[in-house]
Amino acid sequence: LRPYLTRAAAALLPSISVADWGRATCPVCGGEAEFAAWNGADRRLVCGRCAAQWPFDPARCPHCLDADESSRQIFLDPTRAYRVEACTRCRRYVKGLDEERAGRGVLTAYDPIATIPLDAAAAQLGFE
């Protein structure tokens, strides 16, 4: 179903105003963010169902919406291109790609799979 949802999201996104969306759920299908992309001070979330991307406040947890910076822990992979932002309040995390450091945009079919070791590391630290 994901290939169909991805194509549908690509067709719908140009007609949806995502700039003011401000929610942590996908503006196309309502799914949760599976991944994130950081570009400087900006962050986009990537839907785990349809791969749609939308801007989201980088100061907020995409799960509990907490904005307290002291509740955030950041872990980097050895290349420093991938990272995990974990919230100590809700014990959840989002992993993502630093596009500037990687020199490319998010590959929605590749990056979530390539970062599975980061999921294991986050789970060992007690994050879901």
Coordinates of C-alpha atoms in Angstrom, one line a residue:
L1 CA 0.0 0.0 0.0
R2 CA 2.9 2.4 0.7
P3 CA 3.8 2.9 -3.0
Y4 CA 0.2 3.9 -3.7
L5 CA 0.1 6.3 -0.7
T6 CA 3.4 7.8 -1.7
R7 CA 2.2 8.6 -5.2
A8 CA -1.1 9.9 -3.9
A9 CA 0.7 12.2 -1.4
A10 CA 3.0 13.5 -4.1
A11 CA -0.1 14.4 -6.1
L12 CA -1.9 16.0 -3.2
L13 CA 0.9 17.9 -1.5
P14 CA 1.1 20.7 -4.0
S15 CA -2.5 21.6 -3.3
I16 CA -2.2 21.5 0.5
S17 CA -0.8 24.5 2.5
V18 CA 1.7 22.8 4.8
A19 CA 3.6 25.9 5.8
D20 CA 1.1 26.7 8.5
W21 CA 0.2 23.1 9.4
G22 CA 2.1 23.0 12.7
R23 CA 0.9 19.6 13.7
A24 CA 3.1 16.5 14.2
T25 CA 0.8 14.3 12.1
C26 CA 0.9 14.1 8.4
P27 CA -1.3 16.7 6.6
V28 CA -2.1 14.2 3.8
C29 CA -2.9 10.9 5.6
G30 CA -2.7 11.6 9.3
G31 CA 0.2 9.3 9.9
E32 CA 3.0 9.7 12.4
A33 CA 6.4 11.0 11.5
E34 CA 8.9 8.1 10.9
F35 CA 11.8 10.3 10.0
A36 CA 13.0 13.9 10.0
A37 CA 15.2 16.1 7.9
W38 CA 17.2 19.0 9.3
N39 CA 18.5 21.8 7.1
G40 CA 20.1 24.4 9.2
A41 CA 17.6 25.6 11.8
D42 CA 14.7 24.1 9.9
R43 CA 13.2 20.6 10.4
R44 CA 10.8 18.7 8.2
L45 CA 9.0 15.6 9.3
V46 CA 8.5 12.6 7.0
C47 CA 5.4 10.5 7.2
G48 CA 5.9 6.8 7.9
R49 CA 2.8 5.9 5.7
C50 CA 2.9 8.1 2.6
A51 CA 6.4 9.7 2.8
A52 CA 4.9 13.3 2.7
Q53 CA 7.1 15.9 4.2
W54 CA 6.1 19.0 6.1
P55 CA 7.8 21.7 8.2
F56 CA 7.7 21.3 12.0
D57 CA 9.0 23.4 14.8
P58 CA 12.5 22.1 15.6
A59 CA 12.1 23.1 19.3
R60 CA 9.1 20.8 19.8
C61 CA 9.0 17.0 20.3
P62 CA 6.9 15.6 17.5
H63 CA 5.3 13.1 19.9
C64 CA 4.4 15.0 23.1
L65 CA 4.9 18.5 21.7
D66 CA 7.1 19.5 24.6
A67 CA 9.2 22.6 23.9
D68 CA 11.6 22.3 26.9
E69 CA 15.1 22.1 25.4
S70 CA 16.4 20.4 28.6
S71 CA 14.1 17.5 27.8
R72 CA 15.9 16.8 24.5
Q73 CA 18.8 14.5 24.0
I74 CA 20.6 14.3 20.7
F75 CA 22.7 11.3 19.5
L76 CA 24.8 11.3 16.3
D77 CA 26.0 8.4 14.2
P78 CA 29.8 8.3 13.5
T79 CA 29.4 10.3 10.2
R80 CA 27.3 12.9 12.0
A81 CA 24.9 12.9 9.0
Y82 CA 22.2 10.9 10.9
R83 CA 20.9 11.8 14.3
V84 CA 18.4 10.9 16.9
E85 CA 16.5 13.5 18.9
A86 CA 15.0 11.8 22.0
C87 CA 12.6 13.3 24.4
T88 CA 13.1 12.5 28.1
R89 CA 9.6 13.5 28.9
C90 CA 7.7 11.1 26.7
R91 CA 10.6 8.7 26.1
R92 CA 10.1 8.7 22.3
Y93 CA 12.4 9.8 19.6
V94 CA 12.7 10.7 15.9
K95 CA 15.7 9.9 13.8
G96 CA 16.7 11.9 10.8
L97 CA 19.2 13.2 8.4
D98 CA 21.2 16.4 8.6
E99 CA 20.9 17.4 4.9
E100 CA 23.7 20.0 5.0
R101 CA 26.2 17.5 6.5
A102 CA 25.1 14.7 4.2
G103 CA 25.1 17.0 1.1
R104 CA 21.8 15.6 -0.1
G105 CA 18.1 15.4 0.7
V106 CA 16.3 12.6 2.4
L107 CA 15.8 9.4 0.5
T108 CA 12.5 8.3 2.0
A109 CA 12.9 4.7 0.8
Y110 CA 16.5 4.4 2.0
D111 CA 17.3 6.5 5.1
P112 CA 14.8 5.0 7.6
I113 CA 16.2 1.6 6.8
A114 CA 19.9 2.7 6.8
T115 CA 19.4 4.1 10.3
I116 CA 18.0 0.9 11.9
P117 CA 21.2 0.7 14.1
L118 CA 20.1 4.1 15.6
D119 CA 16.7 2.5 16.5
A120 CA 18.6 -0.2 18.4
A121 CA 20.8 2.3 20.2
A122 CA 17.8 4.4 21.2
A123 CA 15.9 1.3 22.4
Q124 CA 19.0 0.3 24.6
L125 CA 18.7 3.7 26.2
G126 CA 15.0 3.2 27.0
F127 CA 13.4 5.3 24.2
E128 CA 10.5 4.0 22.1

